[in-house]
């Protein structure tokens, strides 16, 4: 174990080093369930379900799970370490400057996230049966950008596969409130379009450097998501073209039937915009941009 990276309500994450024969070393992240949570068998079961689900997801835009383990009374997951920052840090940086991030970077980040989501949404088990995975917690902290320009989805801990024995506890709304879809805050039936909506919120905030639904209290935030009144992003950032605004507002449609039917459809709309505008952008350019914004710490 080298250092603690972050801590949330359920678990804390450490940077660690895995060692092996002949001097083998690789950095990993260790997600450890918090002691006061570890006493609750329901949360233990949820934590184990996360690992068993996520280990089946092997995609370049999803953080890879290596191992589920137990040390004394503590459960942990060893997963791929991403050397970089999350989208929340990128948002904070640009909010302080009161400007959205450049369009090429924003489109690239969201496009890569769409690819990871589409893979997860369509993942099947070994028997060919759809797992029907929904992330349910797409938000800036769960989107990582490495200093090499990789974009990775993390934390499928709130994902729910058909047939899962772990059910949402009554009265508890899972996920981060300001990044939920209207149907999620209502406790309605969810499918992949809920994740599309959440990713649309992140896209809106990247382009405008404004929080879309977050308010001063949970009750106000809940009501803002439920009403789903989305301002025209071009009124906040005039650099947003009408065609891109249409893409964004389609992802943020209150009615799921009026949204993109899938993350793949969202990705294709972004791809068409980028090609039409000849807005070429590559992962190595994203990495260079990240390194300038956040000079990597040397351990």
mmCIF file of C-alpha atoms in Angstrom:
data_model
loop_
_atom_site.group_PDB
_atom_site.id
_atom_site.type_symbol
_atom_site.label_atom_id
_atom_site.label_comp_id
_atom_site.label_asym_id
_atom_site.label_seq_id
_atom_site.Cartn_x
_atom_site.Cartn_y
_atom_site.Cartn_z
ATOM 1 C CA UNK A 1 0.000 0.000 0.000
ATOM 2 C CA UNK A 2 1.446 3.378 -0.995
ATOM 3 C CA UNK A 3 -1.117 6.134 -0.414
ATOM 4 C CA UNK A 4 -4.841 6.754 -0.067
ATOM 5 C CA UNK A 5 -6.338 8.244 -3.232
ATOM 6 C CA UNK A 6 -9.933 8.868 -2.219
ATOM 7 C CA UNK A 7 -12.679 7.922 0.211
ATOM 8 C CA UNK A 8 -16.445 7.734 -0.202
ATOM 9 C CA UNK A 9 -19.429 6.646 1.822
ATOM 10 C CA UNK A 10 -18.874 2.937 1.209
ATOM 11 C CA UNK A 11 -15.195 2.404 0.455
ATOM 12 C CA UNK A 12 -11.767 3.988 0.308
ATOM 13 C CA UNK A 13 -9.272 3.662 -2.528
ATOM 14 C CA UNK A 14 -5.508 3.267 -2.203
ATOM 15 C CA UNK A 15 -2.670 3.237 -4.672
ATOM 16 C CA UNK A 16 -0.666 0.067 -4.159
ATOM 17 C CA UNK A 17 2.116 -1.928 -5.754
ATOM 18 C CA UNK A 18 1.742 -5.548 -6.798
ATOM 19 C CA UNK A 19 4.990 -7.502 -6.714
ATOM 20 C CA UNK A 20 5.938 -10.873 -8.133
ATOM 21 C CA UNK A 21 8.837 -13.064 -9.180
ATOM 22 C CA UNK A 22 12.015 -11.677 -10.757
ATOM 23 C CA UNK A 23 11.318 -8.120 -9.637
ATOM 24 C CA UNK A 24 7.871 -7.929 -11.287
ATOM 25 C CA UNK A 25 5.974 -4.815 -10.219
ATOM 26 C CA UNK A 26 2.830 -3.015 -11.344
ATOM 27 C CA UNK A 27 0.722 -0.281 -9.784
ATOM 28 C CA UNK A 28 -2.820 -1.217 -8.813
ATOM 29 C CA UNK A 29 -5.702 0.466 -7.039
ATOM 30 C CA UNK A 30 -7.179 -1.179 -3.937
ATOM 31 C CA UNK A 31 -10.815 -0.439 -3.165
ATOM 32 C CA UNK A 32 -11.449 -1.372 0.463
ATOM 33 C CA UNK A 33 -14.836 -1.450 2.126
ATOM 34 C CA UNK A 34 -14.999 0.862 5.149
ATOM 35 C CA UNK A 35 -15.004 -0.777 8.606
ATOM 36 C CA UNK A 36 -18.387 0.566 9.731
ATOM 37 C CA UNK A 37 -19.945 -0.680 6.487
ATOM 38 C CA UNK A 38 -18.235 -4.070 6.708
ATOM 39 C CA UNK A 39 -20.497 -4.988 9.615
ATOM 40 C CA UNK A 40 -23.561 -4.830 7.353
ATOM 41 C CA UNK A 41 -24.012 -8.123 5.451
ATOM 42 C CA UNK A 42 -26.140 -6.388 2.817
ATOM 43 C CA UNK A 43 -23.341 -4.005 1.905
ATOM 44 C CA UNK A 44 -20.809 -6.845 1.927
ATOM 45 C CA UNK A 45 -22.994 -8.689 -0.559
ATOM 46 C CA UNK A 46 -23.275 -5.552 -2.734
ATOM 47 C CA UNK A 47 -19.505 -5.094 -2.660
ATOM 48 C CA UNK A 48 -18.928 -8.693 -3.745
ATOM 49 C CA UNK A 49 -21.592 -8.376 -6.439
ATOM 50 C CA UNK A 50 -19.787 -5.325 -7.832
ATOM 51 C CA UNK A 51 -16.572 -7.272 -8.287
ATOM 52 C CA UNK A 52 -18.241 -10.357 -9.765
ATOM 53 C CA UNK A 53 -20.101 -8.185 -12.238
ATOM 54 C CA UNK A 54 -17.281 -5.822 -13.164
ATOM 55 C CA UNK A 55 -14.690 -8.575 -13.661
ATOM 56 C CA UNK A 56 -16.683 -9.670 -16.705
ATOM 57 C CA UNK A 57 -16.212 -6.262 -18.323
ATOM 58 C CA UNK A 58 -13.015 -6.128 -20.354
ATOM 59 C CA UNK A 59 -12.927 -3.023 -22.521
ATOM 60 C CA UNK A 60 -10.411 -0.257 -23.150
ATOM 61 C CA UNK A 61 -12.767 2.362 -21.720
ATOM 62 C CA UNK A 62 -13.621 0.461 -18.527
ATOM 63 C CA UNK A 63 -11.263 0.105 -15.581
ATOM 64 C CA UNK A 64 -10.213 -3.549 -15.321
ATOM 65 C CA UNK A 65 -10.868 -5.554 -12.150
ATOM 66 C CA UNK A 66 -8.032 -7.935 -11.158
ATOM 67 C CA UNK A 67 -9.063 -9.582 -7.918
ATOM 68 C CA UNK A 68 -11.634 -9.764 -5.129
ATOM 69 C CA UNK A 69 -9.985 -10.469 -1.793
ATOM 70 C CA UNK A 70 -10.431 -10.516 1.942
ATOM 71 C CA UNK A 71 -7.910 -9.537 4.598
ATOM 72 C CA UNK A 72 -9.015 -10.335 8.127
ATOM 73 C CA UNK A 73 -12.523 -8.827 8.268
ATOM 74 C CA UNK A 74 -11.947 -6.408 5.395
ATOM 75 C CA UNK A 75 -13.019 -7.013 1.796
ATOM 76 C CA UNK A 76 -11.218 -5.343 -1.095
ATOM 77 C CA UNK A 77 -11.030 -5.185 -4.877
ATOM 78 C CA UNK A 78 -7.718 -4.869 -6.723
ATOM 79 C CA UNK A 79 -8.205 -3.006 -9.978
ATOM 80 C CA UNK A 80 -6.350 -1.208 -12.726
ATOM 81 C CA UNK A 81 -4.586 1.931 -11.546
ATOM 82 C CA UNK A 82 -5.220 4.917 -13.811
ATOM 83 C CA UNK A 83 -2.542 7.581 -13.498
ATOM 84 C CA UNK A 84 -4.470 10.774 -14.088
ATOM 85 C CA UNK A 85 -7.475 12.722 -12.799
ATOM 86 C CA UNK A 86 -11.221 12.333 -12.847
ATOM 87 C CA UNK A 87 -13.579 14.544 -14.828
ATOM 88 C CA UNK A 88 -14.624 16.229 -11.582
ATOM 89 C CA UNK A 89 -11.123 17.710 -11.275
ATOM 90 C CA UNK A 90 -11.285 18.880 -14.893
ATOM 91 C CA UNK A 91 -14.642 20.547 -14.213
ATOM 92 C CA UNK A 92 -13.363 22.258 -11.073
ATOM 93 C CA UNK A 93 -10.341 23.593 -12.954
ATOM 94 C CA UNK A 94 -12.472 25.136 -15.694
ATOM 95 C CA UNK A 95 -15.219 26.388 -13.394
ATOM 96 C CA UNK A 96 -12.634 28.502 -11.606
ATOM 97 C CA UNK A 97 -11.880 30.059 -14.998
ATOM 98 C CA UNK A 98 -15.606 30.298 -15.807
ATOM 99 C CA UNK A 99 -15.245 28.602 -19.185
ATOM 100 C CA UNK A 100 -16.109 25.225 -20.641
ATOM 101 C CA UNK A 101 -13.439 22.889 -21.894
ATOM 102 C CA UNK A 102 -12.592 23.004 -25.630
ATOM 103 C CA UNK A 103 -15.098 21.260 -27.883
ATOM 104 C CA UNK A 104 -12.651 18.650 -29.291
ATOM 105 C CA UNK A 105 -11.676 17.470 -25.816
ATOM 106 C CA UNK A 106 -15.275 17.363 -24.588
ATOM 107 C CA UNK A 107 -16.494 15.390 -27.606
ATOM 108 C CA UNK A 108 -13.578 12.955 -27.368
ATOM 109 C CA UNK A 109 -14.102 12.266 -23.662
ATOM 110 C CA UNK A 110 -17.840 11.677 -24.021
ATOM 111 C CA UNK A 111 -17.378 9.560 -27.164
ATOM 112 C CA UNK A 112 -14.972 7.231 -25.386
ATOM 113 C CA UNK A 113 -17.338 6.997 -22.405
ATOM 114 C CA UNK A 114 -20.153 6.094 -24.816
ATOM 115 C CA UNK A 115 -18.057 3.230 -26.188
ATOM 116 C CA UNK A 116 -17.459 1.799 -22.728
ATOM 117 C CA UNK A 117 -21.114 2.156 -21.768
ATOM 118 C CA UNK A 118 -22.354 0.555 -24.968
ATOM 119 C CA UNK A 119 -20.090 -2.428 -24.368
ATOM 120 C CA UNK A 120 -21.376 -2.829 -20.789
ATOM 121 C CA UNK A 121 -25.012 -2.391 -21.786
ATOM 122 C CA UNK A 122 -24.700 -5.170 -24.375
ATOM 123 C CA UNK A 123 -22.499 -7.557 -22.394
ATOM 124 C CA UNK A 124 -23.637 -11.196 -22.274
ATOM 125 C CA UNK A 125 -22.688 -14.015 -19.931
ATOM 126 C CA UNK A 126 -20.926 -17.197 -21.028
ATOM 127 C CA UNK A 127 -24.244 -18.737 -22.027
ATOM 128 C CA UNK A 128 -25.029 -15.810 -24.306
ATOM 129 C CA UNK A 129 -27.681 -14.361 -22.012
ATOM 130 C CA UNK A 130 -27.708 -10.529 -21.777
ATOM 131 C CA UNK A 131 -26.549 -9.272 -18.398
ATOM 132 C CA UNK A 132 -28.593 -6.070 -18.850
ATOM 133 C CA UNK A 133 -26.028 -4.018 -16.992
ATOM 134 C CA UNK A 134 -26.861 -0.417 -16.136
ATOM 135 C CA UNK A 135 -24.130 1.637 -14.500
ATOM 136 C CA UNK A 136 -26.566 3.829 -12.493
ATOM 137 C CA UNK A 137 -23.811 6.129 -11.232
ATOM 138 C CA UNK A 138 -22.356 7.954 -14.243
ATOM 139 C CA UNK A 139 -20.860 11.131 -12.765
ATOM 140 C CA UNK A 140 -17.625 13.157 -12.994
ATOM 141 C CA UNK A 141 -15.779 11.206 -10.251
ATOM 142 C CA UNK A 142 -16.500 7.945 -12.078
ATOM 143 C CA UNK A 143 -14.923 9.072 -15.352
ATOM 144 C CA UNK A 144 -11.133 8.983 -15.287
ATOM 145 C CA UNK A 145 -8.731 10.552 -17.782
ATOM 146 C CA UNK A 146 -5.151 9.319 -17.710
ATOM 147 C CA UNK A 147 -2.066 11.366 -18.477
ATOM 148 C CA UNK A 148 -1.715 9.160 -21.570
ATOM 149 C CA UNK A 149 -5.126 10.229 -22.853
ATOM 150 C CA UNK A 150 -7.157 7.158 -21.891
ATOM 151 C CA UNK A 151 -10.778 7.591 -20.800
ATOM 152 C CA UNK A 152 -12.016 4.975 -18.322
ATOM 153 C CA UNK A 153 -15.343 4.318 -16.602
ATOM 154 C CA UNK A 154 -15.038 3.147 -13.022
ATOM 155 C CA UNK A 155 -17.264 1.944 -10.202
ATOM 156 C CA UNK A 156 -19.979 -0.314 -11.445
ATOM 157 C CA UNK A 157 -20.876 -0.789 -7.783
ATOM 158 C CA UNK A 158 -24.415 0.444 -8.356
ATOM 159 C CA UNK A 159 -24.867 -1.514 -11.537
ATOM 160 C CA UNK A 160 -27.707 -3.984 -11.524
ATOM 161 C CA UNK A 161 -27.822 -7.130 -13.647
ATOM 162 C CA UNK A 162 -30.997 -9.106 -14.253
ATOM 163 C CA UNK A 163 -31.159 -11.979 -11.790
ATOM 164 C CA UNK A 164 -28.995 -10.230 -9.186
ATOM 165 C CA UNK A 165 -29.873 -11.271 -5.664
ATOM 166 C CA UNK A 166 -28.879 -7.846 -4.344
ATOM 167 C CA UNK A 167 -31.879 -5.539 -4.332
ATOM 168 C CA UNK A 168 -31.981 -1.801 -3.683
ATOM 169 C CA UNK A 169 -33.058 -1.151 -0.128
ATOM 170 C CA UNK A 170 -36.478 0.470 0.144
ATOM 171 C CA UNK A 171 -36.324 4.232 0.470
ATOM 172 C CA UNK A 172 -32.702 4.548 -0.656
ATOM 173 C CA UNK A 173 -31.988 6.238 -3.981
ATOM 174 C CA UNK A 174 -28.631 5.043 -5.204
ATOM 175 C CA UNK A 175 -26.218 7.102 -7.246
ATOM 176 C CA UNK A 176 -25.323 10.744 -7.081
ATOM 177 C CA UNK A 177 -28.510 12.792 -7.055
ATOM 178 C CA UNK A 178 -27.354 15.605 -9.368
ATOM 179 C CA UNK A 179 -26.462 13.054 -12.086
ATOM 180 C CA UNK A 180 -29.593 10.936 -12.037
ATOM 181 C CA UNK A 181 -32.176 10.695 -14.767
ATOM 182 C CA UNK A 182 -35.745 11.847 -14.059
ATOM 183 C CA UNK A 183 -36.926 8.237 -14.076
ATOM 184 C CA UNK A 184 -34.214 7.285 -11.577
ATOM 185 C CA UNK A 185 -35.229 9.920 -9.010
ATOM 186 C CA UNK A 186 -38.826 8.749 -9.402
ATOM 187 C CA UNK A 187 -37.747 5.183 -8.673
ATOM 188 C CA UNK A 188 -38.946 4.035 -12.077
ATOM 189 C CA UNK A 189 -37.792 1.207 -14.320
ATOM 190 C CA UNK A 190 -34.322 1.882 -15.715
ATOM 191 C CA UNK A 191 -32.515 0.866 -18.873
ATOM 192 C CA UNK A 192 -29.396 2.079 -20.684
ATOM 193 C CA UNK A 193 -31.077 5.364 -21.603
ATOM 194 C CA UNK A 194 -30.774 6.425 -17.964
ATOM 195 C CA UNK A 195 -26.979 6.203 -18.294
ATOM 196 C CA UNK A 196 -27.211 8.167 -21.562
ATOM 197 C CA UNK A 197 -29.009 10.949 -19.707
ATOM 198 C CA UNK A 198 -26.404 10.987 -16.914
ATOM 199 C CA UNK A 199 -23.598 11.159 -19.463
ATOM 200 C CA UNK A 200 -25.480 14.028 -21.108
ATOM 201 C CA UNK A 201 -25.369 15.909 -17.783
ATOM 202 C CA UNK A 202 -21.592 15.451 -17.641
ATOM 203 C CA UNK A 203 -21.317 16.633 -21.270
ATOM 204 C CA UNK A 204 -23.417 19.731 -20.517
ATOM 205 C CA UNK A 205 -21.177 20.618 -17.590
ATOM 206 C CA UNK A 206 -17.987 20.074 -19.565
ATOM 207 C CA UNK A 207 -19.182 22.376 -22.344
ATOM 208 C CA UNK A 208 -20.573 25.126 -20.109
ATOM 209 C CA UNK A 209 -18.553 24.898 -16.863
ATOM 210 C CA UNK A 210 -21.940 25.120 -15.079
ATOM 211 C CA UNK A 211 -23.614 22.535 -12.882
ATOM 212 C CA UNK A 212 -26.883 21.519 -14.475
ATOM 213 C CA UNK A 213 -29.036 20.212 -11.633
ATOM 214 C CA UNK A 214 -26.967 20.578 -8.465
ATOM 215 C CA UNK A 215 -28.572 22.961 -5.975
ATOM 216 C CA UNK A 216 -27.929 24.017 -2.375
ATOM 217 C CA UNK A 217 -29.847 21.111 -0.852
ATOM 218 C CA UNK A 218 -30.695 17.528 -1.780
ATOM 219 C CA UNK A 219 -34.393 18.417 -1.902
ATOM 220 C CA UNK A 220 -33.772 21.269 -4.358
ATOM 221 C CA UNK A 221 -31.506 19.051 -6.467
ATOM 222 C CA UNK A 222 -34.105 16.291 -6.471
ATOM 223 C CA UNK A 223 -36.760 18.741 -7.661
ATOM 224 C CA UNK A 224 -34.476 20.169 -10.378
ATOM 225 C CA UNK A 225 -33.834 16.685 -11.803
ATOM 226 C CA UNK A 226 -37.517 15.785 -11.595
ATOM 227 C CA UNK A 227 -38.569 18.936 -13.474
ATOM 228 C CA UNK A 228 -35.679 18.532 -15.928
ATOM 229 C CA UNK A 229 -35.598 22.103 -17.179
ATOM 230 C CA UNK A 230 -32.441 22.267 -19.279
ATOM 231 C CA UNK A 231 -31.262 25.707 -20.442
ATOM 232 C CA UNK A 232 -29.912 26.029 -23.948
ATOM 233 C CA UNK A 233 -26.181 25.432 -23.529
ATOM 234 C CA UNK A 234 -25.330 27.903 -26.319
ATOM 235 C CA UNK A 235 -26.800 30.706 -24.192
ATOM 236 C CA UNK A 236 -24.126 29.919 -21.603
ATOM 237 C CA UNK A 237 -21.330 29.135 -24.056
ATOM 238 C CA UNK A 238 -21.899 30.770 -27.472
ATOM 239 C CA UNK A 239 -19.065 28.660 -28.931
ATOM 240 C CA UNK A 240 -21.370 25.610 -28.933
ATOM 241 C CA UNK A 241 -22.677 25.110 -32.510
ATOM 242 C CA UNK A 242 -26.381 24.482 -33.075
ATOM 243 C CA UNK A 243 -25.713 20.959 -34.356
ATOM 244 C CA UNK A 244 -23.792 19.985 -31.201
ATOM 245 C CA UNK A 245 -26.451 21.611 -29.037
ATOM 246 C CA UNK A 246 -29.051 19.379 -30.694
ATOM 247 C CA UNK A 247 -26.948 16.314 -29.908
ATOM 248 C CA UNK A 248 -26.635 17.349 -26.272
ATOM 249 C CA UNK A 249 -30.309 18.236 -25.788
ATOM 250 C CA UNK A 250 -31.356 14.919 -27.333
ATOM 251 C CA UNK A 251 -29.284 13.061 -24.728
ATOM 252 C CA UNK A 252 -30.956 15.197 -22.035
ATOM 253 C CA UNK A 253 -34.558 14.683 -23.155
ATOM 254 C CA UNK A 254 -36.836 14.239 -20.138
ATOM 255 C CA UNK A 255 -38.783 11.457 -21.856
ATOM 256 C CA UNK A 256 -36.525 8.404 -22.397
ATOM 257 C CA UNK A 257 -38.317 7.676 -25.684
ATOM 258 C CA UNK A 258 -37.085 11.027 -27.026
ATOM 259 C CA UNK A 259 -33.448 10.372 -26.072
ATOM 260 C CA UNK A 260 -30.874 8.369 -27.958
ATOM 261 C CA UNK A 261 -31.978 4.765 -27.780
ATOM 262 C CA UNK A 262 -28.479 3.639 -26.800
ATOM 263 C CA UNK A 263 -24.999 4.833 -25.916
ATOM 264 C CA UNK A 264 -23.991 3.685 -29.415
ATOM 265 C CA UNK A 265 -26.531 6.074 -30.962
ATOM 266 C CA UNK A 266 -25.196 8.922 -28.785
ATOM 267 C CA UNK A 267 -21.666 8.031 -29.901
ATOM 268 C CA UNK A 268 -22.682 7.974 -33.565
ATOM 269 C CA UNK A 269 -24.287 11.428 -33.303
ATOM 270 C CA UNK A 270 -21.086 12.815 -31.785
ATOM 271 C CA UNK A 271 -18.997 11.091 -34.428
ATOM 272 C CA UNK A 272 -21.116 12.602 -37.210
ATOM 273 C CA UNK A 273 -20.680 16.079 -35.693
ATOM 274 C CA UNK A 274 -16.917 15.679 -35.346
ATOM 275 C CA UNK A 275 -16.558 14.458 -38.940
ATOM 276 C CA UNK A 276 -18.767 17.228 -40.282
ATOM 277 C CA UNK A 277 -16.735 19.854 -38.448
ATOM 278 C CA UNK A 278 -13.438 18.116 -39.298
ATOM 279 C CA UNK A 279 -12.661 18.244 -35.595
ATOM 280 C CA UNK A 280 -9.904 15.650 -35.468
ATOM 281 C CA UNK A 281 -8.609 14.840 -32.005
ATOM 282 C CA UNK A 282 -6.579 11.942 -30.637
ATOM 283 C CA UNK A 283 -5.896 10.307 -27.303
ATOM 284 C CA UNK A 284 -2.268 11.448 -27.243
ATOM 285 C CA UNK A 285 -3.470 15.036 -27.616
ATOM 286 C CA UNK A 286 -5.840 14.540 -24.686
ATOM 287 C CA UNK A 287 -2.959 13.204 -22.622
ATOM 288 C CA UNK A 288 -0.765 16.180 -23.461
ATOM 289 C CA UNK A 289 -3.605 18.539 -22.531
ATOM 290 C CA UNK A 290 -4.073 16.730 -19.203
ATOM 291 C CA UNK A 291 -0.357 16.888 -18.371
ATOM 292 C CA UNK A 292 -0.302 20.635 -18.964
ATOM 293 C CA UNK A 293 -3.373 21.156 -16.793
ATOM 294 C CA UNK A 294 -2.308 18.758 -14.031
ATOM 295 C CA UNK A 295 1.449 18.125 -13.981
ATOM 296 C CA UNK A 296 1.801 14.487 -12.843
ATOM 297 C CA UNK A 297 3.033 13.869 -9.329
ATOM 298 C CA UNK A 298 6.223 11.851 -9.159
ATOM 299 C CA UNK A 299 6.331 9.139 -6.519
#
